[in-house]
């Protein structure tokens, strides 16, 4: 005796419907796995129960890549087979982007304190939270820039101290030159000359007494001036 035809219709009994869903779901997932394994096919299966619970299977590691591949294939087929539908799809995409742009511009005006009257309390709280976050980030950035500036000034101060020390050493070398070459000795004759080294030429330099120079100091003058200004 043959088996009668099974009528496919919604199962009214809630428990029986849940049991049937569980059995058929497991069988469908098993078939999808076997198809991907035996035939080396890329299979993606998505199931939502009547309560909205998600069940999925994907033969690849990422189901999003499979869905993206599906979308690219569908868009490519639509654009090739039906140019009018392709144009309609592009028009919808442009409309969506235009609406998105208008939404962003509206949000920008709201952040600037404009067009706040139509907003609800929830939307105003959201804007307030975003502004607090932006203000906090701006303060942190300002503080970091101030610390960087202080560090830069400290380095410049250290460089100036080192240069000042070098100038002090050169000044001492210049002051020792008259003693080395016999400048300032009264026994050399009447051709002595005086050179006053002004303390403003160096930082933190005390005024020095005048140097007596004989007739050879005239030739040493450019050499001394070179040291004093370097």
Short mmCIF file of C-alpha atoms in Angstrom, two decimals:
data_model
loop_
_atom_site.label_atom_id
_atom_site.label_comp_id
_atom_site.label_asym_id
_atom_site.label_seq_id
_atom_site.Cartn_x
_atom_site.Cartn_y
_atom_site.Cartn_z
CA UNK A 1 0.00 0.00 0.00
CA UNK A 2 1.48 3.31 -1.08
CA UNK A 3 2.12 6.24 1.15
CA UNK A 4 -0.37 9.06 0.92
CA UNK A 5 0.53 12.54 -0.23
CA UNK A 6 1.60 14.83 2.59
CA UNK A 7 -0.15 18.19 2.58
CA UNK A 8 2.24 21.05 3.35
CA UNK A 9 0.56 23.64 5.51
CA UNK A 10 1.21 25.51 8.71
CA UNK A 11 1.18 23.34 11.82
CA UNK A 12 -1.30 24.79 14.23
CA UNK A 13 -0.05 23.02 17.34
CA UNK A 14 2.75 25.11 18.82
CA UNK A 15 4.70 22.21 20.33
CA UNK A 16 4.45 20.09 17.18
CA UNK A 17 5.51 23.07 15.10
CA UNK A 18 8.58 23.62 17.27
CA UNK A 19 9.56 19.94 17.12
CA UNK A 20 9.15 19.85 13.35
CA UNK A 21 11.20 23.02 12.97
CA UNK A 22 14.03 21.54 15.03
CA UNK A 23 14.10 18.31 13.00
CA UNK A 24 13.86 19.99 9.59
CA UNK A 25 16.45 22.58 10.58
CA UNK A 26 18.99 19.96 11.61
CA UNK A 27 18.35 18.03 8.41
CA UNK A 28 18.78 21.17 6.29
CA UNK A 29 22.04 22.07 8.03
CA UNK A 30 23.28 18.51 7.52
CA UNK A 31 22.44 18.62 3.81
CA UNK A 32 24.23 21.96 3.43
CA UNK A 33 27.33 20.55 5.10
CA UNK A 34 27.29 17.43 2.91
CA UNK A 35 26.86 19.52 -0.24
CA UNK A 36 29.86 21.71 0.61
CA UNK A 37 32.00 18.71 1.55
CA UNK A 38 31.13 16.33 -1.30
CA UNK A 39 30.93 18.85 -4.13
CA UNK A 40 33.47 21.44 -2.91
CA UNK A 41 30.77 24.11 -3.10
CA UNK A 42 30.61 27.36 -1.19
CA UNK A 43 27.39 27.15 0.81
CA UNK A 44 25.81 29.67 3.17
CA UNK A 45 22.59 28.96 5.03
CA UNK A 46 20.66 31.46 7.17
CA UNK A 47 17.56 30.48 9.17
CA UNK A 48 15.39 32.60 11.46
CA UNK A 49 12.90 30.86 13.70
CA UNK A 50 9.40 32.18 14.36
CA UNK A 51 10.78 33.79 17.51
CA UNK A 52 13.56 35.53 15.60
CA UNK A 53 16.40 33.25 16.69
CA UNK A 54 19.22 32.96 14.16
CA UNK A 55 20.72 29.72 12.88
CA UNK A 56 23.41 29.80 10.23
CA UNK A 57 25.93 27.65 8.41
CA UNK A 58 28.77 28.66 6.12
CA UNK A 59 31.29 26.44 4.42
CA UNK A 60 33.89 29.23 4.42
CA UNK A 61 35.42 30.90 7.44
CA UNK A 62 33.45 34.14 7.06
CA UNK A 63 29.82 34.27 6.01
CA UNK A 64 30.12 37.98 5.23
CA UNK A 65 32.51 37.21 2.37
CA UNK A 66 29.99 34.76 0.92
CA UNK A 67 27.19 37.33 1.19
CA UNK A 68 29.38 39.98 -0.42
CA UNK A 69 30.15 37.60 -3.25
CA UNK A 70 26.42 36.95 -3.66
CA UNK A 71 25.62 40.67 -3.81
CA UNK A 72 28.34 41.32 -6.38
CA UNK A 73 27.05 38.48 -8.51
CA UNK A 74 23.45 39.74 -8.32
CA UNK A 75 24.38 43.34 -9.15
CA UNK A 76 26.55 42.20 -12.04
CA UNK A 77 23.76 40.01 -13.45
CA UNK A 78 21.16 42.75 -13.12
CA UNK A 79 23.37 45.30 -14.84
CA UNK A 80 24.09 42.91 -17.72
CA UNK A 81 20.62 41.47 -18.33
CA UNK A 82 18.44 44.50 -17.67
CA UNK A 83 19.97 47.97 -18.13
CA UNK A 84 16.81 49.68 -16.87
CA UNK A 85 16.94 47.82 -13.57
CA UNK A 86 20.64 48.66 -13.30
CA UNK A 87 19.86 52.35 -13.76
CA UNK A 88 17.11 52.09 -11.17
CA UNK A 89 19.54 50.52 -8.71
CA UNK A 90 22.04 53.32 -9.29
CA UNK A 91 19.30 55.91 -8.82
CA UNK A 92 18.32 54.34 -5.50
CA UNK A 93 21.96 54.33 -4.41
CA UNK A 94 22.33 58.02 -5.30
CA UNK A 95 19.14 58.83 -3.41
CA UNK A 96 20.39 56.93 -0.38
CA UNK A 97 23.72 58.78 -0.43
CA UNK A 98 21.96 62.13 -0.84
CA UNK A 99 19.75 61.40 2.15
CA UNK A 100 22.80 60.38 4.15
CA UNK A 101 24.58 63.62 3.21
CA UNK A 102 21.57 65.69 4.27
CA UNK A 103 21.43 63.83 7.58
CA UNK A 104 25.11 64.56 8.25
CA UNK A 105 24.65 68.23 7.40
CA UNK A 106 21.67 68.41 9.75
CA UNK A 107 23.71 66.80 12.51
CA UNK A 108 26.49 69.32 11.92
CA UNK A 109 24.04 72.20 12.26
CA UNK A 110 22.70 70.67 15.47
CA UNK A 111 26.22 70.45 16.89
CA UNK A 112 26.60 74.16 16.14
CA UNK A 113 23.43 74.93 18.10
CA UNK A 114 21.15 75.40 15.09
CA UNK A 115 17.73 73.85 14.38
CA UNK A 116 17.38 72.37 17.88
CA UNK A 117 13.63 73.07 18.23
CA UNK A 118 12.34 69.92 16.45
CA UNK A 119 14.62 67.57 18.43
CA UNK A 120 13.37 65.37 21.24
CA UNK A 121 14.91 65.10 24.70
CA UNK A 122 16.59 61.83 23.72
CA UNK A 123 18.17 63.40 20.62
CA UNK A 124 19.33 66.42 22.63
CA UNK A 125 20.96 64.14 25.22
CA UNK A 126 22.73 62.28 22.43
CA UNK A 127 24.09 65.56 21.02
CA UNK A 128 25.13 66.67 24.51
CA UNK A 129 27.01 63.41 25.07
CA UNK A 130 28.80 63.74 21.73
CA UNK A 131 29.75 67.35 22.47
CA UNK A 132 31.14 66.38 25.88
CA UNK A 133 33.25 63.69 24.23
CA UNK A 134 34.52 66.12 21.58
CA UNK A 135 35.31 68.75 24.23
CA UNK A 136 37.23 66.21 26.32
CA UNK A 137 39.30 65.11 23.32
CA UNK A 138 40.02 68.75 22.40
CA UNK A 139 41.21 69.50 25.95
CA UNK A 140 43.47 66.46 25.96
CA UNK A 141 44.97 67.50 22.64
CA UNK A 142 45.51 71.07 23.88
CA UNK A 143 47.21 69.81 27.04
CA UNK A 144 49.50 67.57 24.99
CA UNK A 145 50.49 70.49 22.74
CA UNK A 146 51.26 72.64 25.80
CA UNK A 147 53.47 69.91 27.28
CA UNK A 148 55.29 69.57 23.97
CA UNK A 149 55.84 73.34 23.86
CA UNK A 150 57.23 73.38 27.42
CA UNK A 151 59.60 70.53 26.56
CA UNK A 152 60.77 72.41 23.47
CA UNK A 153 61.45 75.55 25.54
CA UNK A 154 63.44 73.51 28.05
CA UNK A 155 65.62 72.13 25.29
CA UNK A 156 66.20 75.63 23.92
CA UNK A 157 67.11 76.84 27.40
CA UNK A 158 69.65 74.04 27.75
CA UNK A 159 71.14 74.87 24.35
CA UNK A 160 71.47 78.54 25.32
CA UNK A 161 73.20 77.59 28.55
CA UNK A 162 75.70 75.46 26.66
CA UNK A 163 76.36 78.25 24.15
CA UNK A 164 76.77 80.73 27.00
CA UNK A 165 79.33 78.42 28.61
CA UNK A 166 81.23 78.17 25.33
CA UNK A 167 81.27 81.96 25.02
CA UNK A 168 82.61 82.23 28.55
CA UNK A 169 85.44 79.81 27.71
CA UNK A 170 86.30 81.79 24.56
CA UNK A 171 86.31 85.00 26.58
CA UNK A 172 88.81 83.53 29.02
CA UNK A 173 90.99 82.45 26.10
CA UNK A 174 90.89 85.98 24.66
CA UNK A 175 91.82 87.46 28.03
CA UNK A 176 94.86 85.16 28.27
CA UNK A 177 96.19 86.22 24.84
CA UNK A 178 97.72 89.56 26.01
CA UNK A 179 99.71 87.77 28.70
CA UNK A 180 100.96 85.19 26.18
CA UNK A 181 102.11 87.78 23.60
CA UNK A 182 103.45 90.31 26.13
CA UNK A 183 100.67 92.82 25.55
CA UNK A 184 100.27 95.44 28.25
CA UNK A 185 103.94 95.47 29.40
CA UNK A 186 104.92 99.11 30.21
CA UNK A 187 108.56 98.47 29.24
CA UNK A 188 107.64 98.00 25.54
CA UNK A 189 107.57 101.70 24.80
CA UNK A 190 105.15 104.56 24.18
CA UNK A 191 103.20 102.90 21.35
CA UNK A 192 100.75 101.27 23.75
CA UNK A 193 97.03 101.25 22.99
CA UNK A 194 94.00 100.45 25.10
CA UNK A 195 91.11 98.18 24.19
CA UNK A 196 88.01 98.10 26.37
CA UNK A 197 85.95 94.87 26.17
CA UNK A 198 82.35 95.87 26.76
CA UNK A 199 80.51 93.39 29.02
CA UNK A 200 77.35 93.55 26.87
CA UNK A 201 79.10 91.43 24.20
CA UNK A 202 78.80 88.36 26.45
CA UNK A 203 76.14 87.00 28.75
CA UNK A 204 76.89 87.08 32.49
CA UNK A 205 80.38 88.58 31.96
CA UNK A 206 81.73 91.04 34.51
CA UNK A 207 83.49 94.20 33.20
CA UNK A 208 87.20 93.61 32.64
CA UNK A 209 90.00 96.23 33.06
CA UNK A 210 91.52 97.83 29.98
CA UNK A 211 94.34 96.01 28.20
CA UNK A 212 97.57 97.80 27.37
CA UNK A 213 98.87 96.87 23.90
CA UNK A 214 102.21 97.65 22.34
CA UNK A 215 102.99 98.14 18.69
CA UNK A 216 102.33 94.44 17.89
CA UNK A 217 98.78 94.59 19.28
CA UNK A 218 97.67 96.42 16.13
CA UNK A 219 98.17 93.19 14.15
CA UNK A 220 96.41 91.09 16.82
CA UNK A 221 93.31 93.30 16.88
CA UNK A 222 91.35 91.49 14.07
CA UNK A 223 92.14 88.13 15.68
CA UNK A 224 90.84 89.33 19.06
CA UNK A 225 87.68 90.81 17.56
CA UNK A 226 86.99 87.54 15.73
CA UNK A 227 87.07 85.62 18.99
CA UNK A 228 84.92 88.21 20.76
CA UNK A 229 82.04 88.00 18.24
CA UNK A 230 81.98 84.22 17.61
#
